[in-house]
Short mmCIF file of C-alpha atoms and ligand atoms in Angstrom, two decimals:
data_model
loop_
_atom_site.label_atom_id
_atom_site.label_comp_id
_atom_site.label_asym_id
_atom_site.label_seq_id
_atom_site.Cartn_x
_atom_site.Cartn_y
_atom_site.Cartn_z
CA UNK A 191 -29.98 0.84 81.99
CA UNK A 192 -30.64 3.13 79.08
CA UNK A 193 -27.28 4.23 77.53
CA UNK A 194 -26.05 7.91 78.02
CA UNK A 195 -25.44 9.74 74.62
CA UNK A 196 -23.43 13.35 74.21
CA UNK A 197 -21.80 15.08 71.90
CA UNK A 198 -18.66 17.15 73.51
CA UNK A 199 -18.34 20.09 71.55
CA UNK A 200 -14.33 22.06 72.66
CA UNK A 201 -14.31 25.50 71.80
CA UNK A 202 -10.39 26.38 72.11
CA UNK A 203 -9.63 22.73 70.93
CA UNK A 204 -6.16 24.10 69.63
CA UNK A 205 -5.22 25.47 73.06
CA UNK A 206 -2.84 24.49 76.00
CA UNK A 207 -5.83 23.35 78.18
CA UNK A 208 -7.48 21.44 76.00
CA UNK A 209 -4.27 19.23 75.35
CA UNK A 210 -2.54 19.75 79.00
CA UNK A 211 -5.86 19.25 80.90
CA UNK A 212 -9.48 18.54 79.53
CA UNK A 213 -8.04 15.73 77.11
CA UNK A 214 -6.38 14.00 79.55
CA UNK A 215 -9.14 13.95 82.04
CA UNK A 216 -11.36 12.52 79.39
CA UNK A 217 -9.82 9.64 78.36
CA UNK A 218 -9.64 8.90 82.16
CA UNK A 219 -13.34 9.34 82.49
CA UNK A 220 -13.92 7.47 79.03
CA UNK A 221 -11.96 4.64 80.12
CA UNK A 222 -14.11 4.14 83.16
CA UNK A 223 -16.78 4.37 81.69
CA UNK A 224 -19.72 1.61 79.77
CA UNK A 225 -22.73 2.61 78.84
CA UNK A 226 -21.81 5.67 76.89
CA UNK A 227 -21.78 7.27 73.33
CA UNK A 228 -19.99 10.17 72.73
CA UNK A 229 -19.13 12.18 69.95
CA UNK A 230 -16.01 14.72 70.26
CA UNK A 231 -16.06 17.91 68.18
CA UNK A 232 -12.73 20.00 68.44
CA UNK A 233 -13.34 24.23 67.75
CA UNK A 234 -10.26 26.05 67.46
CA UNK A 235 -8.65 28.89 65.50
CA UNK A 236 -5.60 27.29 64.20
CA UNK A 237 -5.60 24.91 61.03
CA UNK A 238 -5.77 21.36 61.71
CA UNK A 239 -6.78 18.40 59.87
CA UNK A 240 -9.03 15.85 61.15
CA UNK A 241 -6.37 13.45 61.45
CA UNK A 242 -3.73 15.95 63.12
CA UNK A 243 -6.31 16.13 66.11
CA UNK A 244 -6.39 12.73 66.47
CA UNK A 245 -3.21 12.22 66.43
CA UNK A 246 -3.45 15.25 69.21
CA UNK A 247 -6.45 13.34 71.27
CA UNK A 248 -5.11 9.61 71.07
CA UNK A 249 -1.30 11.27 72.56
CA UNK A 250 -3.59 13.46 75.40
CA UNK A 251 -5.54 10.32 76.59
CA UNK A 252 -1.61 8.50 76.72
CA UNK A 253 -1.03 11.42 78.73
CA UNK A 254 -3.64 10.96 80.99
CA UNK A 255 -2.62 7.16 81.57
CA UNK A 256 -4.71 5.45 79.54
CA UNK A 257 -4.65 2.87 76.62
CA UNK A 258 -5.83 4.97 73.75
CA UNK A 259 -6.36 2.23 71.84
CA UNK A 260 -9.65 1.38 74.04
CA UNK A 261 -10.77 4.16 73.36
CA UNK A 262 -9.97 4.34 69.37
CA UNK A 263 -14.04 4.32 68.55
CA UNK A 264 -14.45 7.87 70.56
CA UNK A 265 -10.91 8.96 68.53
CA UNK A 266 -12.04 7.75 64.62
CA UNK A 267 -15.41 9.66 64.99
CA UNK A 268 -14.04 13.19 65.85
CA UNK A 269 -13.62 15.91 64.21
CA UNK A 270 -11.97 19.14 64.19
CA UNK A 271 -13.39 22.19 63.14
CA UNK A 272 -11.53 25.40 61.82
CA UNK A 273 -14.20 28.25 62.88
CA UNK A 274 -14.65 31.42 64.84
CA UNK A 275 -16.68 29.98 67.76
CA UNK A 276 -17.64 34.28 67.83
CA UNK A 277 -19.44 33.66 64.79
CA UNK A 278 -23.20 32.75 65.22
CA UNK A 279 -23.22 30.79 61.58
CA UNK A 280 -20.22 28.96 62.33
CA UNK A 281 -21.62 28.32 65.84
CA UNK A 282 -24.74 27.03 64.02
CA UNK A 283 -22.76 24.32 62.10
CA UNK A 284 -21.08 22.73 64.52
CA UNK A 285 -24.12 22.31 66.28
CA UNK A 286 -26.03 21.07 63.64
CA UNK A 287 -23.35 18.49 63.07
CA UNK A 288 -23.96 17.53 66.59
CA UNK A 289 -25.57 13.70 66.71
CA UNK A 290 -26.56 13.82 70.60
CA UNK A 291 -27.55 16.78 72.78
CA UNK A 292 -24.22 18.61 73.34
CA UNK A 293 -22.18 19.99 76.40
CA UNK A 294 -20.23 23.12 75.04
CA UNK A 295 -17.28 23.51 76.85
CA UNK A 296 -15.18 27.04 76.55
CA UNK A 297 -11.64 26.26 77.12
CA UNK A 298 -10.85 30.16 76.17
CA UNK A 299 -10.13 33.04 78.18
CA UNK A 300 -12.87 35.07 79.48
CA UNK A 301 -13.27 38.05 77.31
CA UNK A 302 -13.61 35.40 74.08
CA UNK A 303 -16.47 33.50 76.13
CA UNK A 304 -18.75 36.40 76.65
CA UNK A 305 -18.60 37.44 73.31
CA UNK A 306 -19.26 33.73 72.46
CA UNK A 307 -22.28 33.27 74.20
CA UNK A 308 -23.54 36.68 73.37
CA UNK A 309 -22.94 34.62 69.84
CA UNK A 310 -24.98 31.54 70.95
CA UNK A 311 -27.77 33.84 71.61
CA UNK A 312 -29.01 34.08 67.71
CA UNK A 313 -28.24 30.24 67.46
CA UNK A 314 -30.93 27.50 68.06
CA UNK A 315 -29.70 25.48 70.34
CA UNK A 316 -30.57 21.62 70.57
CA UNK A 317 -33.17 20.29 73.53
CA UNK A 318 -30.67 19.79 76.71
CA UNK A 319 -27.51 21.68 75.09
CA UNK A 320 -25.26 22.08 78.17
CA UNK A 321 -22.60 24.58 78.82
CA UNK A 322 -18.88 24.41 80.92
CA UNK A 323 -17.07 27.55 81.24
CA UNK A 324 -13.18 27.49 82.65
CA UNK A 325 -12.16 29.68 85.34
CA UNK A 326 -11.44 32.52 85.66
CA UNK A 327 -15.58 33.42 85.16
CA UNK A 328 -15.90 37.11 84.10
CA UNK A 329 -13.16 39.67 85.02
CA UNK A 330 -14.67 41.09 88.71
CA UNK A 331 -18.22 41.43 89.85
CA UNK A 332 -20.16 43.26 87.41
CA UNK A 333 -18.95 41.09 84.29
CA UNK A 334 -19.55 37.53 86.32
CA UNK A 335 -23.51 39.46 86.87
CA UNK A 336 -23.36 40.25 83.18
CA UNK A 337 -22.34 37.01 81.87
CA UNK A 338 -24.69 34.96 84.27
CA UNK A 339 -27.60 36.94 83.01
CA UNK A 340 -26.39 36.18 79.65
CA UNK A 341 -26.17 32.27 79.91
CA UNK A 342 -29.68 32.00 81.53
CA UNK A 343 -31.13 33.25 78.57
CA UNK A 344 -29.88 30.07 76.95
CA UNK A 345 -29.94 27.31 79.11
CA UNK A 346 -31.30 27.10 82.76
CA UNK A 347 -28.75 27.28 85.33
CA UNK A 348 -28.68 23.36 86.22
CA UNK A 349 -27.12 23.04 82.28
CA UNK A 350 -24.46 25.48 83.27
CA UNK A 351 -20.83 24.32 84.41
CA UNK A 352 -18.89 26.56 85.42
CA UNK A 353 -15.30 24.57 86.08
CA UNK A 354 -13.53 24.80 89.42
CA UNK A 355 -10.91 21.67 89.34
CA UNK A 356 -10.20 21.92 92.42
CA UNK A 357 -13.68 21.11 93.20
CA UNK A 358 -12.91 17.61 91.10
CA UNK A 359 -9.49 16.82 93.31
CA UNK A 360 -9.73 13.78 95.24
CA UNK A 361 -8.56 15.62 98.43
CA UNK A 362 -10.97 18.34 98.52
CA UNK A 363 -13.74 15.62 98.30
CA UNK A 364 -12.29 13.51 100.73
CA UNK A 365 -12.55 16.34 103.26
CA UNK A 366 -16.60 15.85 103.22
CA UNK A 367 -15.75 11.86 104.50
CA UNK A 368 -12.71 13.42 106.85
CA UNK A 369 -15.43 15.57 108.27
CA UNK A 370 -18.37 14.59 108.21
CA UNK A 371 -18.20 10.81 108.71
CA UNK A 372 -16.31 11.11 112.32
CA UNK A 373 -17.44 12.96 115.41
CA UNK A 374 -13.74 13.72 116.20
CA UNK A 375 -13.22 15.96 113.86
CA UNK A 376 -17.20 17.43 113.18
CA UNK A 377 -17.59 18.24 116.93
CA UNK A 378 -14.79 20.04 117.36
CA UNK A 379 -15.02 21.80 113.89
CA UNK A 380 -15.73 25.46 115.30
CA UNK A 381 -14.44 28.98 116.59
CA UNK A 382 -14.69 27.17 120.05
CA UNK A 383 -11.43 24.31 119.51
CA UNK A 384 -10.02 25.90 116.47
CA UNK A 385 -7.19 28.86 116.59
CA UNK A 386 -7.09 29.49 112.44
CA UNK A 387 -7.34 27.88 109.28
CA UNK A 388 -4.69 28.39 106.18
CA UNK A 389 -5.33 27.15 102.81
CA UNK A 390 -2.09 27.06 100.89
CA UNK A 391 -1.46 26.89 97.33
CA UNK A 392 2.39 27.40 96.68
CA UNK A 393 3.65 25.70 93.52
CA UNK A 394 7.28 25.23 92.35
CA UNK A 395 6.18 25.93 88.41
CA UNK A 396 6.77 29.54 87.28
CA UNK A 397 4.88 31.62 84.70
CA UNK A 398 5.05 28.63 82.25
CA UNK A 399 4.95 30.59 78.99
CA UNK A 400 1.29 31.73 79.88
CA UNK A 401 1.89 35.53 80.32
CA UNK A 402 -0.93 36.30 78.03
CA UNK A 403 -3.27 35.29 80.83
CA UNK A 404 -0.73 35.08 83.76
CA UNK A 405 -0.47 38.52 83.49
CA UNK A 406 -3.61 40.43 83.53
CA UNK A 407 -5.18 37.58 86.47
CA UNK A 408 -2.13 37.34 88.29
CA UNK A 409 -2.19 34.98 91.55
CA UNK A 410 -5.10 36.56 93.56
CA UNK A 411 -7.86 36.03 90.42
CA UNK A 412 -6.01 32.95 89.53
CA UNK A 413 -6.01 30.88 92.29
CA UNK A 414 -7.51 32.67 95.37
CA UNK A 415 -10.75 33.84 93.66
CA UNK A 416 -11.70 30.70 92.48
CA UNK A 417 -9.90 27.26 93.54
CA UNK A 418 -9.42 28.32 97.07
CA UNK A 419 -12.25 30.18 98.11
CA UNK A 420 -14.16 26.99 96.86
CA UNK A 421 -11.46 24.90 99.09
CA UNK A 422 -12.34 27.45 102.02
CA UNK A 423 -16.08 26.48 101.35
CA UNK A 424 -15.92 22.89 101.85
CA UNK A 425 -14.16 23.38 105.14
CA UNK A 426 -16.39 25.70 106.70
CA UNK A 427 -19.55 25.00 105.21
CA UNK A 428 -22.13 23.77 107.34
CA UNK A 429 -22.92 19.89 107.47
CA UNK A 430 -25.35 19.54 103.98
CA UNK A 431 -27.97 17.09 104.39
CA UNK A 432 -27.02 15.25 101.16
CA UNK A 433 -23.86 15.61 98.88
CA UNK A 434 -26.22 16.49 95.87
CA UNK A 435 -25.93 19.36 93.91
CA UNK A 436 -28.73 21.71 95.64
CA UNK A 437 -27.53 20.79 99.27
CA UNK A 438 -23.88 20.75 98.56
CA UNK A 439 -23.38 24.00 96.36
CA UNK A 440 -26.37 25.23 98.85
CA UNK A 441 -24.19 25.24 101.67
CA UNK A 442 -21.15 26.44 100.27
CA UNK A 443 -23.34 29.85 98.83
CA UNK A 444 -24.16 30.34 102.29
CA UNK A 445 -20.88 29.78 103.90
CA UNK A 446 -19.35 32.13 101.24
CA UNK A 447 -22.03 34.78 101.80
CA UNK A 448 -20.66 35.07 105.03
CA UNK A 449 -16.85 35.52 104.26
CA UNK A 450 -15.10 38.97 103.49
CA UNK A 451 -11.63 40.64 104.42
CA UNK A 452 -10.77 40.30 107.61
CA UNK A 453 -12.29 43.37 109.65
CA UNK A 454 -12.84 44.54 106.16
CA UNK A 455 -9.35 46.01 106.16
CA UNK A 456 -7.92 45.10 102.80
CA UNK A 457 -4.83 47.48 103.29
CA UNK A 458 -4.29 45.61 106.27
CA UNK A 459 -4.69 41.95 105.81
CA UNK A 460 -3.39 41.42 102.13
CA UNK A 461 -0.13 40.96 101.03
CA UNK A 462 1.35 40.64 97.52
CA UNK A 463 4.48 39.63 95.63
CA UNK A 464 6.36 38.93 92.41
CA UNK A 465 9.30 36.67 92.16
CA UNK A 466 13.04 37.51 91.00
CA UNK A 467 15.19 35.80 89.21
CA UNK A 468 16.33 32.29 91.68
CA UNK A 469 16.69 28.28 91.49
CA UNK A 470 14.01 25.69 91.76
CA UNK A 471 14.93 22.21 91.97
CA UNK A 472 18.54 23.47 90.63
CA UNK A 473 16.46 24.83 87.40
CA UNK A 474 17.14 28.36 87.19
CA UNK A 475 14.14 30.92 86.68
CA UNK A 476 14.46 34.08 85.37
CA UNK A 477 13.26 37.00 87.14
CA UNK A 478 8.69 37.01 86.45
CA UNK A 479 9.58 41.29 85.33
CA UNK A 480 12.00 39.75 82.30
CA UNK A 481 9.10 36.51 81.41
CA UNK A 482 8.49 37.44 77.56
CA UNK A 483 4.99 38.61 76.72
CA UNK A 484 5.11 40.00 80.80
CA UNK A 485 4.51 43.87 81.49
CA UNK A 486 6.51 45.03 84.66
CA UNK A 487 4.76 47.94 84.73
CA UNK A 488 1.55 46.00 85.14
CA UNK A 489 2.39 45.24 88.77
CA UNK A 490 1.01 41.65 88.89
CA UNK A 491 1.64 39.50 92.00
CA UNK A 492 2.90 36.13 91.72
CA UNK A 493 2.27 35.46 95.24
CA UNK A 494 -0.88 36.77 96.93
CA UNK A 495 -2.22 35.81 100.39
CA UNK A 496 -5.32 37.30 102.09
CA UNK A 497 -7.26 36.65 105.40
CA UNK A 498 -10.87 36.36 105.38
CA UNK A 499 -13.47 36.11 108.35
CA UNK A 500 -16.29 33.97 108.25
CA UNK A 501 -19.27 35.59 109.88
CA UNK A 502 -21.22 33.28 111.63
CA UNK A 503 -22.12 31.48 115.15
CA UNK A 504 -19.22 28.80 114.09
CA UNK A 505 -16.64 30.53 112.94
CA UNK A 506 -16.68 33.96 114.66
CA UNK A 507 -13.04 34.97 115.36
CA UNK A 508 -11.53 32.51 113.40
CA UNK A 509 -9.14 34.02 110.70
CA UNK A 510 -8.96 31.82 107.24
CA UNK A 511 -5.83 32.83 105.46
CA UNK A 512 -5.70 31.76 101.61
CA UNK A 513 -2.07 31.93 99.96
CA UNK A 514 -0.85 30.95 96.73
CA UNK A 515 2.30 32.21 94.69
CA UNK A 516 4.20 30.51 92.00
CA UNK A 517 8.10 30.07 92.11
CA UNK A 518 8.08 29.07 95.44
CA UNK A 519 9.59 26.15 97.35
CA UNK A 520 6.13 23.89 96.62
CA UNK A 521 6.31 23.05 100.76
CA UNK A 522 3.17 24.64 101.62
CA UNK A 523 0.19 22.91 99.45
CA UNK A 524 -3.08 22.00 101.72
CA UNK A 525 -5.15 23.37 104.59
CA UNK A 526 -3.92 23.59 107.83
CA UNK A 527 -6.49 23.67 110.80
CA UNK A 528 -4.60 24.77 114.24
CA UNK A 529 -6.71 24.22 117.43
CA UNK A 530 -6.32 26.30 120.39
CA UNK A 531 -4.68 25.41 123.58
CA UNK A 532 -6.27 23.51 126.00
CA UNK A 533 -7.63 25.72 128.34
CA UNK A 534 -5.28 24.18 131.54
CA UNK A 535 -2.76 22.40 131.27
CA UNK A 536 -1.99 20.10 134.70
CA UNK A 537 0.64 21.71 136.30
CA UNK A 538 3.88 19.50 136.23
CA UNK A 539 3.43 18.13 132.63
CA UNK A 540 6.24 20.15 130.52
CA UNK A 541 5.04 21.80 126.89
CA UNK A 542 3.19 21.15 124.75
CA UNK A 543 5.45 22.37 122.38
CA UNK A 544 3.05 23.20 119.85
CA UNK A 545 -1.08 23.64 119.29
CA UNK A 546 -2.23 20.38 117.93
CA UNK A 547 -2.72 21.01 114.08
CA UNK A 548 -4.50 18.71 111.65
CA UNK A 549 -3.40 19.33 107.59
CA UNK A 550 -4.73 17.84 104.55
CA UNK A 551 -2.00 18.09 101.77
CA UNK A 552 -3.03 18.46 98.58
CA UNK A 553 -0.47 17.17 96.44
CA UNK A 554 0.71 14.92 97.73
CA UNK A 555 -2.21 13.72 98.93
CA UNK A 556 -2.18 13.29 103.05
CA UNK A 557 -3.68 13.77 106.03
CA UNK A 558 -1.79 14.31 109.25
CA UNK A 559 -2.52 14.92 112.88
CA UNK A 560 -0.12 16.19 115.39
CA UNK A 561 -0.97 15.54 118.60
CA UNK A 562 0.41 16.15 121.74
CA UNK A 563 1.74 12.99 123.84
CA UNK A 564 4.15 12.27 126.73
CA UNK A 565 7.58 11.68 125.14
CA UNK A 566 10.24 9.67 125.05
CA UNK A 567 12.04 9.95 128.27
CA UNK A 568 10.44 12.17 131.02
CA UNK A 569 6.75 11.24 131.41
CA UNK A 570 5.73 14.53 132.30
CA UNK A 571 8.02 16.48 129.27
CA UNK A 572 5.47 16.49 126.64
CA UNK A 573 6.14 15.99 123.09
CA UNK A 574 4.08 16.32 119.33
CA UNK A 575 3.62 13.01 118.01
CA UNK A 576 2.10 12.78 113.94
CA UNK A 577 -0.19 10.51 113.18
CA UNK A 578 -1.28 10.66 109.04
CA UNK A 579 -1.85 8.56 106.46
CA UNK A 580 -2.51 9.03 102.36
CA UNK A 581 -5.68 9.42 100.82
CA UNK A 582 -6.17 6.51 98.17
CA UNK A 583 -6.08 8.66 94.87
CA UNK A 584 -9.21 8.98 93.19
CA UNK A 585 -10.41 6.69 90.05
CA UNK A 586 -10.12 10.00 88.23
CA UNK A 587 -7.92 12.88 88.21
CA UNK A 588 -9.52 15.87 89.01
CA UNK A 589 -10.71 17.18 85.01
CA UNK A 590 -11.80 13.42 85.01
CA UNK A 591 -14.43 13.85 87.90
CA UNK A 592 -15.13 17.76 85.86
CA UNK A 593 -15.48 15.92 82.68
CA UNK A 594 -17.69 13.52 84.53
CA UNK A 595 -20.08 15.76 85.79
CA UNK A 596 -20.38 17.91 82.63
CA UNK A 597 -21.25 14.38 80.39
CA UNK A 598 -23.80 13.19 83.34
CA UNK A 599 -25.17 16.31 83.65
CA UNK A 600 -25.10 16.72 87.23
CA UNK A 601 -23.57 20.06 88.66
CA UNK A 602 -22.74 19.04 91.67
CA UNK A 603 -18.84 19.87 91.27
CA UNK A 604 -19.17 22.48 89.72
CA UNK A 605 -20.06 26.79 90.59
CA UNK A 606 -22.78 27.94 91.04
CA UNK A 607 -24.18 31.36 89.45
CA UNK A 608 -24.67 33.24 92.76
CA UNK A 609 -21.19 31.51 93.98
CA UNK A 610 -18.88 32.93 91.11
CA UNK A 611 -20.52 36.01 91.68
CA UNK A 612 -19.63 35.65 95.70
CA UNK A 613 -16.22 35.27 95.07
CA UNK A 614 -15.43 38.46 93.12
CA UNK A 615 -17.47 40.28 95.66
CA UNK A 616 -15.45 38.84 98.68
CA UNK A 617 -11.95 39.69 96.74
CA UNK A 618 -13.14 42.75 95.45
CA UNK A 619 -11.94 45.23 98.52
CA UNK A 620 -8.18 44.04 97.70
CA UNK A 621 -8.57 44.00 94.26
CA UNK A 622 -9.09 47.44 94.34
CA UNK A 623 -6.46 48.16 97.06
CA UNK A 624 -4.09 46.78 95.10
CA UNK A 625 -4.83 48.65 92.30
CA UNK A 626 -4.80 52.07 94.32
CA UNK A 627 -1.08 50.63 95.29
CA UNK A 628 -2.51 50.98 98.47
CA UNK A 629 -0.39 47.49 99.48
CA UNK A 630 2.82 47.39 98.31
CA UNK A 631 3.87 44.90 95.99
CA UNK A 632 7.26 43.12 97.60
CA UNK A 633 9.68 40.69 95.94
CA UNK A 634 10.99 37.02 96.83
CA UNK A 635 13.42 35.38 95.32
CA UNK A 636 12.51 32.37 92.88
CA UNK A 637 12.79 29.00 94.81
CA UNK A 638 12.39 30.52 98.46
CA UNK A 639 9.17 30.76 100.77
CA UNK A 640 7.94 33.94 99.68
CA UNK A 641 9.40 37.37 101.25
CA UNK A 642 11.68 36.95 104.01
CA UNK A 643 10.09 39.87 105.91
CA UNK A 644 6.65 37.45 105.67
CA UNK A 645 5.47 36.44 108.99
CA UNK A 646 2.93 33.94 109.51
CA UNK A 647 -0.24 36.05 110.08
CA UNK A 648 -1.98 37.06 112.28
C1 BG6 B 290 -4.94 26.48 87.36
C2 BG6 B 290 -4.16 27.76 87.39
O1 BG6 B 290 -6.32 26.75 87.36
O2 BG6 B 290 -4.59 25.69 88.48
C3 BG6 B 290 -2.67 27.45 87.37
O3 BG6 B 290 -4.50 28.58 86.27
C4 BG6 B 290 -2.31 26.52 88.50
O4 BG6 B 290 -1.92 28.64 87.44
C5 BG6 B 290 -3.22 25.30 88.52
O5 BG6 B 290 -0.97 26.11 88.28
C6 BG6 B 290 -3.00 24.47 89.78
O6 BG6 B 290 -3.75 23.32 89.76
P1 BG6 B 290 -3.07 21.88 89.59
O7 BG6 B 290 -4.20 20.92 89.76
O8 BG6 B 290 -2.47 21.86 88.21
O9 BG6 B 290 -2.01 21.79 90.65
#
């Protein structure tokens, strides 16, 4: 087998993510990996010497779990680079010190990467020069448009990643073997058997010294708009006929063509929030107003939750409610599919106490069934019984299977054009109901499940 050969080129090498995140996951991949020659070029704006980042590399991959000094080859032959990746010349240099066609991967906020590729646009870039963009992608709908144009007048769309990790996490890729490899859960998979679906996002981490982009995305852009609308498109899509790219990011498009606000009444079917000062884990966490670098007058939600219909023959009726907030308890973190009733129950048998209700926990990663089942005692007094098991963890963690896909060059996990632009169309009604004030923006205190007045919808 010929040998793969690509130069990783990280533009915001200085960052948080780079270090927290996209190092980490590529030692993982690197480590599982023969066959492959890659150069790594660090970009960032802060002063570094070559041997500072590899000091910074070599302690990410420990991070990530594995033995750096397998990988030592990939760590003595990279560089860092002291440059304004907005600057076409300096742009130019670092590609021309490029040895293998390179993947370009923008680990900086969004306004920085448009004005970089704009950049890119009087550079000449190598044969097969491929480019990953982080969430979020653009600010709302007309920038993602504007951006997309931009990057297909440098590289087709099949050479453009744009990075959903969510999309890499082991669970959200099991649920295409949960579904689609057993008729007990495909066949009953529709409006028909199933009541509502929630995909839940709440984390126990606060703002995390990351109000400079906490701030002005706030949870809706930051989570909803990208990692779980993606989520909500694996579970409703319809079955693809293959897991490659074109069929699997095919029927997610669709699926997400066909979502908005439920009864298109933002006002109605959003809610938003912003935690107080309270205890997680018996850390204490300042109120998210009184975060340093945070504007309180900016009104952003920590906690946002919206339900979405999916308009089509299988899902008609069915309301898919996305929620994620920081500060919370860190309970809720998975989808939750509730069937309906049965449609009789024998007279005589007693309950059941609850719809049956399948979840797949992400984080820990789980998969439970309740089921209802004649209890202990009475025969006829009917009980929920749980059946679940854990998902084996992947090989990689999810930047790992990113990383993966960015070095192979095959798109499959990541957004498509069309699809980023989808998802700032579907959030755009509450986006801008929430910045009428037409919802009102409530508190909960740090630690808790969100606002006590919050009832589970609809
Ligand atoms: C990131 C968000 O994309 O995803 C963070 O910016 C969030 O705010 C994170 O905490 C959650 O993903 P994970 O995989 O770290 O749990």
């Amino acid at each position: 087998m010929s040998r793969t050969q690509r130069t990783l080129v990280i533009l915001g090498a200085s960052g948080d993510l780079t270090a927290r995140l996209l190092l980490p996951g590529l030692g993982q991949f690197l480590a599982s990996r023969t066959g492959l020659d890659l150069q790594l070029i660090g970009v960032g704006g802060e002063e570094m010497t070559d041997a500072a980042w590899r000091r910074r590399v070599t302690a990410s991959f420990k991070a990530g779990g594995v033995d750096p000094a397998n990988l030592s080859g990939v760590v003595k032959q990279s560089n860092y680079l002291h440059a304004d990746a907005t600057d076409p010349e300096a742009l130019q240099k670092v590609l021309d010190s490029a040895k293998y066609p390179p993947a370009i991967y923008f680990a900086l906020p969004p306004a920085v990467t448009e004005l970089v590729c704009a950049s890119l646009q009087k550079v000449k870039l190598p044969a097969g020069t491929l480019l990953a963009l982080e969430k979020p992608f653009g600010t709302d709908l007309k920038s993602a448009v504007k951006l997309n144009r931009l990057l297909t007048t440098l590289v087709p769309e099949r050479q453009i990643h744009r990075i959903d990790h969510f999309l890499g996490k082991s669970t959200v890729l099991n649920l295409l073997g949960l579904r689609f490899a057993n008729r007990i859960f495909e066949e009953s998979w529709n409006a028909t058997n199933i009541e509502r679906v929630d995909i839940s996002y709440d984390e126990t981490l606060g703002l995390e010294g990351r109000a400079g982009y906490y701030d002005h995305a706030g949870a809706l852009v930051d989570m909803i708009q990208s990692h779980l609308l993606q989520v909500l498109a694996v579970v409703a899509m319809e079955p693809p006929s293959t897991v490659h790219a074109d069929d699997l990011r095919g029927a997610m498009a669709q699926v997400l063509r066909a979502t908005h606000v439920w009864q298109n009444k933002p006002n109605e079917w959003s809610r938003r929030a912003r935690y107080t000062a309270g205890t997680i884990d018996r850390r204490a966490l300042g109120a998210y107003a009184k975060e340093p670098g945070v504007d309180p007058a900016r009104q952003t939600e920590t906690l946002a939750e919206i339900t979405f219909a999916v308009d089509n023959w299988r899902w008609a009726g069915v309301p898919f409610t996305l929620r994620s907030g920081k500060a919370l308890d860190g309970v809720n973190k998975g989808i939750a599919i509730t069937f309906k009733a049965v449609p009789h129950l024998p007279t005589g048998l007693v309950g059941p106490p609850e719809p049956s209700q399948l979840r797949i926990a992400l984080d820990p990663d789980l998969v439970e069934l309740d089921v209802n089942m004649n209890g202990a005692g009475d025969p006829f007094v009917l009980d929920t019984a749980r059946l679940s098991s854990s998902f084996g963890p992947g090989a990689l963690g999810a930047y790992g299977e990113v990383i993966e896909g960015i070095i192979d060059s095959d798109p499959t996990l990541s957004v498509r054009g069309d699809v980023a632009e989808e998802c700032w169309r579907i959030v755009g009604p509450v986006l801008a109901a929430w910045r009428k004030d037409a919802v009102p923006l409530e508190n909960y205190r740090a630690g808790s499940h969100g606002p006590s007045s919050w009832k589970q919808r609809p």
